[in-house]
mmCIF file of C-alpha atoms in Angstrom:
data_model
loop_
_atom_site.group_PDB
_atom_site.id
_atom_site.type_symbol
_atom_site.label_atom_id
_atom_site.label_comp_id
_atom_site.label_asym_id
_atom_site.label_seq_id
_atom_site.Cartn_x
_atom_site.Cartn_y
_atom_site.Cartn_z
ATOM 1 C CA UNK A 1 -0.323 0.197 0.078
ATOM 2 C CA UNK A 2 1.672 3.591 -1.303
ATOM 3 C CA UNK A 3 1.116 6.490 1.382
ATOM 4 C CA UNK A 4 1.650 9.821 -0.093
ATOM 5 C CA UNK A 5 2.343 12.464 2.283
ATOM 6 C CA UNK A 6 3.716 16.262 1.518
ATOM 7 C CA UNK A 7 7.013 17.801 3.152
ATOM 8 C CA UNK A 8 5.287 19.674 5.877
ATOM 9 C CA UNK A 9 3.713 16.615 6.848
ATOM 10 C CA UNK A 10 6.757 14.616 6.720
ATOM 11 C CA UNK A 11 8.289 16.843 9.301
ATOM 12 C CA UNK A 12 5.315 16.168 11.892
ATOM 13 C CA UNK A 13 4.012 12.699 11.064
ATOM 14 C CA UNK A 14 4.934 9.164 11.220
ATOM 15 C CA UNK A 15 2.322 6.465 9.522
ATOM 16 C CA UNK A 16 1.997 3.227 11.399
ATOM 17 C CA UNK A 17 1.135 -0.014 9.342
ATOM 18 C CA UNK A 18 -1.045 -3.169 10.317
ATOM 19 C CA UNK A 19 -0.937 -6.292 8.465
ATOM 20 C CA UNK A 20 0.604 -5.225 5.019
ATOM 21 C CA UNK A 21 -1.056 -6.953 2.317
ATOM 22 C CA UNK A 22 -4.145 -7.842 4.336
ATOM 23 C CA UNK A 23 -6.025 -4.723 4.759
ATOM 24 C CA UNK A 24 -9.299 -6.020 3.942
ATOM 25 C CA UNK A 25 -9.166 -8.509 6.435
ATOM 26 C CA UNK A 26 -8.471 -6.015 9.137
ATOM 27 C CA UNK A 27 -11.883 -6.115 10.361
ATOM 28 C CA UNK A 28 -11.296 -9.860 11.160
ATOM 29 C CA UNK A 29 -7.834 -9.428 12.358
ATOM 30 C CA UNK A 30 -9.238 -6.993 15.186
ATOM 31 C CA UNK A 31 -11.597 -9.726 16.681
ATOM 32 C CA UNK A 32 -8.768 -11.609 18.458
ATOM 33 C CA UNK A 33 -6.849 -8.621 19.297
ATOM 34 C CA UNK A 34 -9.970 -6.967 20.666
ATOM 35 C CA UNK A 35 -10.837 -10.262 22.424
ATOM 36 C CA UNK A 36 -7.086 -10.163 24.225
ATOM 37 C CA UNK A 37 -7.479 -6.582 24.863
ATOM 38 C CA UNK A 38 -10.839 -7.031 26.586
ATOM 39 C CA UNK A 39 -9.622 -10.261 28.581
ATOM 40 C CA UNK A 40 -6.243 -8.215 29.709
ATOM 41 C CA UNK A 41 -8.478 -5.327 30.991
ATOM 42 C CA UNK A 42 -11.069 -7.350 32.679
ATOM 43 C CA UNK A 43 -8.451 -10.109 34.031
ATOM 44 C CA UNK A 44 -5.819 -7.432 35.537
ATOM 45 C CA UNK A 45 -8.788 -5.281 36.863
ATOM 46 C CA UNK A 46 -10.391 -8.513 38.580
ATOM 47 C CA UNK A 47 -6.903 -8.941 40.375
ATOM 48 C CA UNK A 48 -6.769 -5.456 41.388
ATOM 49 C CA UNK A 49 -10.480 -5.316 42.930
ATOM 50 C CA UNK A 50 -10.003 -8.550 44.761
ATOM 51 C CA UNK A 51 -6.681 -7.210 46.309
ATOM 52 C CA UNK A 52 -7.847 -3.935 47.091
ATOM 53 C CA UNK A 53 -11.099 -5.494 48.624
ATOM 54 C CA UNK A 54 -9.887 -8.508 50.610
ATOM 55 C CA UNK A 55 -8.379 -7.536 53.619
ATOM 56 C CA UNK A 56 -6.549 -10.810 54.123
ATOM 57 C CA UNK A 57 -4.945 -10.128 50.868
ATOM 58 C CA UNK A 58 -2.904 -7.166 52.229
ATOM 59 C CA UNK A 59 0.210 -8.806 52.288
ATOM 60 C CA UNK A 60 3.451 -8.063 50.328
ATOM 61 C CA UNK A 61 3.239 -10.862 48.033
ATOM 62 C CA UNK A 62 -0.141 -9.743 47.019
ATOM 63 C CA UNK A 63 1.079 -5.973 46.932
ATOM 64 C CA UNK A 64 3.819 -6.805 44.744
ATOM 65 C CA UNK A 65 0.822 -8.797 42.335
ATOM 66 C CA UNK A 66 -0.942 -5.805 42.420
ATOM 67 C CA UNK A 67 1.895 -3.566 41.082
ATOM 68 C CA UNK A 68 2.492 -6.443 38.321
ATOM 69 C CA UNK A 69 -1.132 -6.005 37.533
ATOM 70 C CA UNK A 70 -1.072 -2.444 37.183
ATOM 71 C CA UNK A 71 1.954 -2.211 34.943
ATOM 72 C CA UNK A 72 0.379 -4.798 32.544
ATOM 73 C CA UNK A 73 -2.615 -2.852 32.497
ATOM 74 C CA UNK A 74 -0.672 0.222 31.697
ATOM 75 C CA UNK A 75 1.271 -1.419 28.770
ATOM 76 C CA UNK A 76 -1.733 -2.827 27.386
ATOM 77 C CA UNK A 77 -3.205 0.373 27.316
ATOM 78 C CA UNK A 78 -0.583 2.054 25.823
ATOM 79 C CA UNK A 79 -0.921 0.438 22.620
ATOM 80 C CA UNK A 80 -4.487 -0.198 22.504
ATOM 81 C CA UNK A 81 -5.522 3.135 20.923
ATOM 82 C CA UNK A 82 -3.131 2.602 17.771
ATOM 83 C CA UNK A 83 -3.555 -0.910 17.351
ATOM 84 C CA UNK A 84 -7.250 -0.741 17.252
ATOM 85 C CA UNK A 85 -7.352 2.671 15.604
ATOM 86 C CA UNK A 86 -5.507 1.012 12.372
ATOM 87 C CA UNK A 87 -7.777 -2.060 12.282
ATOM 88 C CA UNK A 88 -11.115 -0.366 12.839
ATOM 89 C CA UNK A 89 -10.773 3.136 11.403
ATOM 90 C CA UNK A 90 -7.588 2.809 9.138
ATOM 91 C CA UNK A 91 -6.010 5.787 11.188
ATOM 92 C CA UNK A 92 -2.615 5.264 10.332
ATOM 93 C CA UNK A 93 -1.324 8.631 11.042
ATOM 94 C CA UNK A 94 0.562 9.665 14.471
ATOM 95 C CA UNK A 95 2.194 12.972 15.395
ATOM 96 C CA UNK A 96 5.626 12.941 16.191
ATOM 97 C CA UNK A 97 5.045 14.010 19.641
ATOM 98 C CA UNK A 98 2.156 11.569 20.337
ATOM 99 C CA UNK A 99 4.584 8.689 18.883
ATOM 100 C CA UNK A 100 6.921 9.620 21.226
ATOM 101 C CA UNK A 101 4.846 9.683 24.228
ATOM 102 C CA UNK A 102 3.508 6.439 23.376
ATOM 103 C CA UNK A 103 7.284 5.192 22.987
ATOM 104 C CA UNK A 104 8.090 6.444 26.329
ATOM 105 C CA UNK A 105 5.432 4.673 28.179
ATOM 106 C CA UNK A 106 5.843 1.131 26.462
ATOM 107 C CA UNK A 107 9.547 1.164 27.279
ATOM 108 C CA UNK A 108 9.199 2.537 30.655
ATOM 109 C CA UNK A 109 6.418 0.117 31.540
ATOM 110 C CA UNK A 110 8.654 -2.694 30.187
ATOM 111 C CA UNK A 111 11.210 -1.725 32.472
ATOM 112 C CA UNK A 112 8.939 -1.282 35.448
ATOM 113 C CA UNK A 113 7.536 -4.925 34.872
ATOM 114 C CA UNK A 114 11.127 -6.274 35.077
ATOM 115 C CA UNK A 115 11.791 -4.326 38.082
ATOM 116 C CA UNK A 116 8.272 -5.449 39.611
ATOM 117 C CA UNK A 117 9.597 -9.247 39.032
ATOM 118 C CA UNK A 118 12.609 -8.761 40.526
ATOM 119 C CA UNK A 119 10.737 -7.479 43.810
ATOM 120 C CA UNK A 120 8.714 -10.173 43.782
ATOM 121 C CA UNK A 121 11.713 -12.679 43.641
ATOM 122 C CA UNK A 122 12.910 -10.584 46.799
ATOM 123 C CA UNK A 123 9.701 -11.449 48.230
ATOM 124 C CA UNK A 124 9.860 -15.234 47.557
ATOM 125 C CA UNK A 125 13.439 -15.347 48.865
ATOM 126 C CA UNK A 126 12.671 -13.655 52.052
ATOM 127 C CA UNK A 127 9.590 -15.838 52.557
ATOM 128 C CA UNK A 128 11.406 -19.219 51.980
ATOM 129 C CA UNK A 129 15.018 -18.147 53.006
ATOM 130 C CA UNK A 130 14.446 -15.978 56.223
ATOM 131 C CA UNK A 131 10.455 -16.587 56.958
ATOM 132 C CA UNK A 132 10.814 -15.310 60.544
ATOM 133 C CA UNK A 133 11.795 -12.014 59.208
ATOM 134 C CA UNK A 134 9.590 -11.686 56.354
ATOM 135 C CA UNK A 135 6.998 -9.431 57.865
ATOM 136 C CA UNK A 136 9.952 -7.087 59.427
ATOM 137 C CA UNK A 137 11.896 -6.843 55.911
ATOM 138 C CA UNK A 138 8.839 -6.614 53.668
ATOM 139 C CA UNK A 139 6.989 -3.905 55.595
ATOM 140 C CA UNK A 140 4.321 -1.609 53.738
ATOM 141 C CA UNK A 141 6.679 1.249 53.427
ATOM 142 C CA UNK A 142 9.567 -0.393 52.054
ATOM 143 C CA UNK A 143 7.184 -1.948 49.715
ATOM 144 C CA UNK A 144 6.062 1.203 48.574
ATOM 145 C CA UNK A 145 9.329 2.432 48.205
ATOM 146 C CA UNK A 146 10.363 -0.318 46.201
ATOM 147 C CA UNK A 147 7.689 0.407 44.029
ATOM 148 C CA UNK A 148 8.215 4.144 43.374
ATOM 149 C CA UNK A 149 12.073 3.139 43.195
ATOM 150 C CA UNK A 150 10.938 0.660 39.835
ATOM 151 C CA UNK A 151 8.814 3.726 38.617
ATOM 152 C CA UNK A 152 11.502 6.103 38.961
ATOM 153 C CA UNK A 153 14.447 4.161 37.611
ATOM 154 C CA UNK A 154 12.609 2.944 34.594
ATOM 155 C CA UNK A 155 11.024 6.805 33.663
ATOM 156 C CA UNK A 156 14.383 8.403 34.557
ATOM 157 C CA UNK A 157 16.215 5.894 32.013
ATOM 158 C CA UNK A 158 13.817 5.845 29.323
ATOM 159 C CA UNK A 159 13.262 10.138 29.466
ATOM 160 C CA UNK A 160 16.256 10.928 27.444
ATOM 161 C CA UNK A 161 15.046 8.889 24.445
ATOM 162 C CA UNK A 162 12.297 11.330 23.138
ATOM 163 C CA UNK A 163 14.482 14.055 23.426
ATOM 164 C CA UNK A 164 17.429 12.210 21.434
ATOM 165 C CA UNK A 165 15.022 11.099 18.604
ATOM 166 C CA UNK A 166 13.658 14.766 18.533
ATOM 167 C CA UNK A 167 17.048 16.157 17.258
ATOM 168 C CA UNK A 168 17.288 13.687 14.345
ATOM 169 C CA UNK A 169 16.430 14.575 10.726
ATOM 170 C CA UNK A 170 14.337 11.704 9.262
ATOM 171 C CA UNK A 171 14.782 12.165 5.455
ATOM 172 C CA UNK A 172 13.772 8.458 4.749
ATOM 173 C CA UNK A 173 10.399 7.046 4.835
ATOM 174 C CA UNK A 174 8.101 7.951 7.752
ATOM 175 C CA UNK A 175 6.331 4.343 7.679
ATOM 176 C CA UNK A 176 6.767 2.351 10.918
ATOM 177 C CA UNK A 177 6.246 -1.345 10.451
ATOM 178 C CA UNK A 178 4.067 -1.753 13.269
ATOM 179 C CA UNK A 179 1.054 -0.492 14.905
ATOM 180 C CA UNK A 180 2.752 1.477 17.811
ATOM 181 C CA UNK A 181 6.030 3.494 18.253
ATOM 182 C CA UNK A 182 9.166 2.037 19.186
ATOM 183 C CA UNK A 183 12.635 3.569 19.797
ATOM 184 C CA UNK A 184 14.508 1.014 17.786
ATOM 185 C CA UNK A 185 12.552 1.621 14.859
ATOM 186 C CA UNK A 186 12.038 4.923 14.688
ATOM 187 C CA UNK A 187 16.138 5.374 15.416
ATOM 188 C CA UNK A 188 16.479 3.389 12.104
ATOM 189 C CA UNK A 189 14.536 6.307 10.190
ATOM 190 C CA UNK A 190 17.170 9.085 10.866
ATOM 191 C CA UNK A 191 19.530 9.776 8.426
ATOM 192 C CA UNK A 192 22.165 11.231 10.738
ATOM 193 C CA UNK A 193 24.346 9.165 13.179
ATOM 194 C CA UNK A 194 22.634 7.049 15.738
ATOM 195 C CA UNK A 195 25.543 5.889 17.698
ATOM 196 C CA UNK A 196 24.587 7.826 20.557
ATOM 197 C CA UNK A 197 21.089 6.262 20.691
ATOM 198 C CA UNK A 198 22.590 2.887 20.024
ATOM 199 C CA UNK A 199 24.786 2.935 22.705
ATOM 200 C CA UNK A 200 22.654 4.568 25.300
ATOM 201 C CA UNK A 201 19.960 1.732 24.507
ATOM 202 C CA UNK A 202 22.538 -0.721 25.279
ATOM 203 C CA UNK A 203 23.540 0.794 28.494
ATOM 204 C CA UNK A 204 19.788 0.899 29.434
ATOM 205 C CA UNK A 205 19.032 -2.418 28.742
ATOM 206 C CA UNK A 206 22.272 -3.749 30.443
ATOM 207 C CA UNK A 207 21.756 -1.946 33.837
ATOM 208 C CA UNK A 208 18.030 -3.019 33.900
ATOM 209 C CA UNK A 209 16.822 -6.194 32.106
ATOM 210 C CA UNK A 210 20.280 -7.376 32.439
ATOM 211 C CA UNK A 211 20.897 -6.549 36.265
ATOM 212 C CA UNK A 212 17.076 -7.476 36.875
ATOM 213 C CA UNK A 213 17.508 -10.677 35.160
ATOM 214 C CA UNK A 214 20.719 -11.850 36.945
ATOM 215 C CA UNK A 215 19.487 -10.904 40.280
ATOM 216 C CA UNK A 216 16.337 -13.016 39.870
ATOM 217 C CA UNK A 217 18.578 -15.967 38.885
ATOM 218 C CA UNK A 218 20.668 -15.473 41.957
ATOM 219 C CA UNK A 219 17.526 -15.278 44.073
ATOM 220 C CA UNK A 220 16.386 -18.511 42.815
ATOM 221 C CA UNK A 221 19.528 -20.120 43.116
ATOM 222 C CA UNK A 222 19.621 -19.277 46.847
ATOM 223 C CA UNK A 223 15.886 -20.029 47.139
ATOM 224 C CA UNK A 224 16.548 -24.059 45.625
ATOM 225 C CA UNK A 225 19.715 -24.198 47.891
ATOM 226 C CA UNK A 226 17.482 -23.539 51.138
ATOM 227 C CA UNK A 227 14.588 -25.666 49.627
ATOM 228 C CA UNK A 228 17.070 -28.510 49.226
ATOM 229 C CA UNK A 229 18.126 -28.354 52.560
ATOM 230 C CA UNK A 230 14.804 -29.086 53.734
ATOM 231 C CA UNK A 231 14.696 -32.712 55.133
ATOM 232 C CA UNK A 232 10.712 -33.313 54.503
ATOM 233 C CA UNK A 233 10.164 -33.713 50.834
ATOM 234 C CA UNK A 234 6.507 -32.299 51.396
ATOM 235 C CA UNK A 235 7.819 -29.071 52.775
ATOM 236 C CA UNK A 236 10.439 -29.061 49.668
ATOM 237 C CA UNK A 237 7.427 -29.129 47.610
ATOM 238 C CA UNK A 238 5.291 -26.707 49.337
ATOM 239 C CA UNK A 239 7.911 -24.171 49.233
ATOM 240 C CA UNK A 240 8.566 -24.549 45.668
ATOM 241 C CA UNK A 241 4.819 -24.397 44.743
ATOM 242 C CA UNK A 242 4.504 -20.833 46.193
ATOM 243 C CA UNK A 243 7.179 -19.927 43.515
ATOM 244 C CA UNK A 244 5.354 -21.459 40.439
ATOM 245 C CA UNK A 245 3.104 -18.524 39.342
ATOM 246 C CA UNK A 246 6.351 -16.087 39.877
ATOM 247 C CA UNK A 247 8.694 -18.208 37.800
ATOM 248 C CA UNK A 248 5.740 -18.523 35.110
ATOM 249 C CA UNK A 249 5.476 -14.637 35.197
ATOM 250 C CA UNK A 250 9.211 -14.557 34.971
ATOM 251 C CA UNK A 251 9.355 -17.031 31.693
ATOM 252 C CA UNK A 252 6.334 -15.085 29.906
ATOM 253 C CA UNK A 253 8.361 -12.012 30.326
ATOM 254 C CA UNK A 254 11.867 -12.687 29.425
ATOM 255 C CA UNK A 255 11.288 -15.628 26.633
ATOM 256 C CA UNK A 256 9.188 -13.219 24.309
ATOM 257 C CA UNK A 257 11.707 -10.608 25.069
ATOM 258 C CA UNK A 258 14.719 -12.712 23.941
ATOM 259 C CA UNK A 259 12.853 -14.057 21.033
ATOM 260 C CA UNK A 260 12.174 -10.202 20.016
ATOM 261 C CA UNK A 261 15.735 -9.549 20.353
ATOM 262 C CA UNK A 262 17.027 -12.488 18.460
ATOM 263 C CA UNK A 263 14.538 -11.894 15.463
ATOM 264 C CA UNK A 264 15.447 -7.903 15.227
ATOM 265 C CA UNK A 265 19.386 -8.725 15.444
ATOM 266 C CA UNK A 266 19.449 -12.298 13.157
ATOM 267 C CA UNK A 267 16.153 -12.612 11.546
ATOM 268 C CA UNK A 268 16.147 -9.802 8.670
ATOM 269 C CA UNK A 269 15.655 -12.332 6.256
ATOM 270 C CA UNK A 270 12.445 -13.874 8.097
ATOM 271 C CA UNK A 271 9.313 -12.891 6.737
ATOM 272 C CA UNK A 272 7.886 -9.225 7.951
ATOM 273 C CA UNK A 273 4.667 -10.941 9.491
ATOM 274 C CA UNK A 274 7.113 -13.000 12.056
ATOM 275 C CA UNK A 275 8.732 -9.745 13.187
ATOM 276 C CA UNK A 276 4.956 -8.439 13.675
ATOM 277 C CA UNK A 277 4.042 -11.282 15.638
ATOM 278 C CA UNK A 278 6.950 -11.637 17.969
ATOM 279 C CA UNK A 279 6.455 -8.016 18.973
ATOM 280 C CA UNK A 280 2.608 -8.893 19.779
ATOM 281 C CA UNK A 281 3.655 -11.768 21.771
ATOM 282 C CA UNK A 282 5.829 -9.509 23.458
ATOM 283 C CA UNK A 283 3.670 -6.755 24.465
ATOM 284 C CA UNK A 284 0.456 -8.752 24.803
ATOM 285 C CA UNK A 285 1.227 -12.413 26.209
ATOM 286 C CA UNK A 286 2.778 -11.374 29.725
ATOM 287 C CA UNK A 287 -0.294 -9.139 30.454
ATOM 288 C CA UNK A 288 -2.755 -11.825 28.910
ATOM 289 C CA UNK A 289 -1.459 -14.662 30.634
ATOM 290 C CA UNK A 290 -0.320 -13.115 34.074
ATOM 291 C CA UNK A 291 -3.727 -12.631 35.894
ATOM 292 C CA UNK A 292 -4.738 -16.420 34.345
ATOM 293 C CA UNK A 293 -1.456 -18.465 36.011
ATOM 294 C CA UNK A 294 -1.900 -16.050 39.501
ATOM 295 C CA UNK A 295 -5.887 -16.873 39.245
ATOM 296 C CA UNK A 296 -4.985 -20.710 38.595
ATOM 297 C CA UNK A 297 -1.996 -21.147 40.641
ATOM 298 C CA UNK A 298 -2.793 -19.172 43.523
ATOM 299 C CA UNK A 299 -5.071 -20.633 45.976
ATOM 300 C CA UNK A 300 -6.024 -17.644 47.992
ATOM 301 C CA UNK A 301 -6.741 -15.512 44.323
ATOM 302 C CA UNK A 302 -8.850 -18.228 43.223
ATOM 303 C CA UNK A 303 -10.822 -18.729 46.331
ATOM 304 C CA UNK A 304 -11.805 -15.059 45.914
ATOM 305 C CA UNK A 305 -12.473 -15.075 42.134
ATOM 306 C CA UNK A 306 -14.850 -18.031 42.793
ATOM 307 C CA UNK A 307 -16.479 -16.402 45.981
ATOM 308 C CA UNK A 308 -17.011 -12.784 43.988
ATOM 309 C CA UNK A 309 -19.047 -15.194 41.275
ATOM 310 C CA UNK A 310 -20.865 -17.349 43.610
ATOM 311 C CA UNK A 311 -24.106 -15.041 43.127
ATOM 312 C CA UNK A 312 -24.334 -16.277 39.672
ATOM 313 C CA UNK A 313 -26.071 -19.410 40.412
ATOM 314 C CA UNK A 314 -28.941 -21.466 38.120
ATOM 315 C CA UNK A 315 -32.275 -20.561 38.193
ATOM 316 C CA UNK A 316 -34.241 -22.872 40.640
ATOM 317 C CA UNK A 317 -36.195 -24.568 37.877
ATOM 318 C CA UNK A 318 -32.764 -25.925 36.435
ATOM 319 C CA UNK A 319 -31.282 -27.071 39.608
ATOM 320 C CA UNK A 320 -31.255 -30.606 40.591
ATOM 321 C CA UNK A 321 -32.718 -31.655 43.885
#
C-alpha cells in the first residue's frame, strides 16, 4: 500500500502499519486483538479489585502482584488506541509528539515490569530463606519505596530517548512497520548518526533487564539451595509451589523479549509477519497470561474469584435436587 504525504506533513507525522497486504481482512483480524485487550483489562482489573477489597490479601506478595497487574494494564492501554485505530478506522497517521509519548510509556512500563518481577523474587527469597523476618523486612513502607524506585528508575532512564530522537532529521520514509511506536524502529529512520542512541539503548537494557534477570536468577539459586536443605519432601514441594506463579511470570516476560531481540538482530531474512507476531507476543502475552496464571496457581486468588462470582447461580427450575 502506497502512502502519500507532503513535506510539511513529513516533518510532524509518522505512519503506522498493520498487517500489510491484508488490509481487507483488518476487520476480522481485529476480533482476536479486541478479545485479547478485553481479557487483559478485565483480568488485571479483577486481580486489582480482589486485592484491594479483601483485607486478608493485604500482604507483600499480593501488593507486588497488584503492581504487576497495574503495570500490565498500563502496557496494554499504551498500545490499544493505535492498534485498534488501524484495524477499525485505518487511522495510520500519528503525530511525532504523540508517537514519542507512546514510545516513552511502552518502554518505561516494560522496564517497570522487569523491576516488579525482581521485587517479587526478593519477596519469595525472604519468605523461604528467612521466614521469621518476613513481616519485618518487607514492611508496607518498604514495599511502597520499592515500587516507587522501580517507576523512577525506569522513567528516568527512558526519559532522554524522546529528546534524542527529536533532534534527528528523518529524511527517509516515515512509515513504521508496527501499529505502535518503538525506539529501535524510529531510530533506524534517521538519516544522521545514531551511535549515541545505540550505545545509550544498550546501556539502559544492560543496567535494567540485564541486572534484574541476573538478580532474579541469583535469588532462585539461593531459594533452591534453601529448599534442598529441607528434610521433608512434602515441605520442599510446598515451598517450591509458592514460586511457580512467579516463575511462570518471569518466563512469560523474558522468553518473548529474548525471542524478539534475536529476530531483530539475526532475523532480517525472516518474513515481515514473523517480526510483527513476535512484537505482539512480547507486548500482549504477559499482560494476558499473568492474571490467568495467578488465578489458577494461587489458591487465595482463585478462592476469592470464585467467591465473587458465587452469586451467579442457576435458576431454581434448572437445579437438580
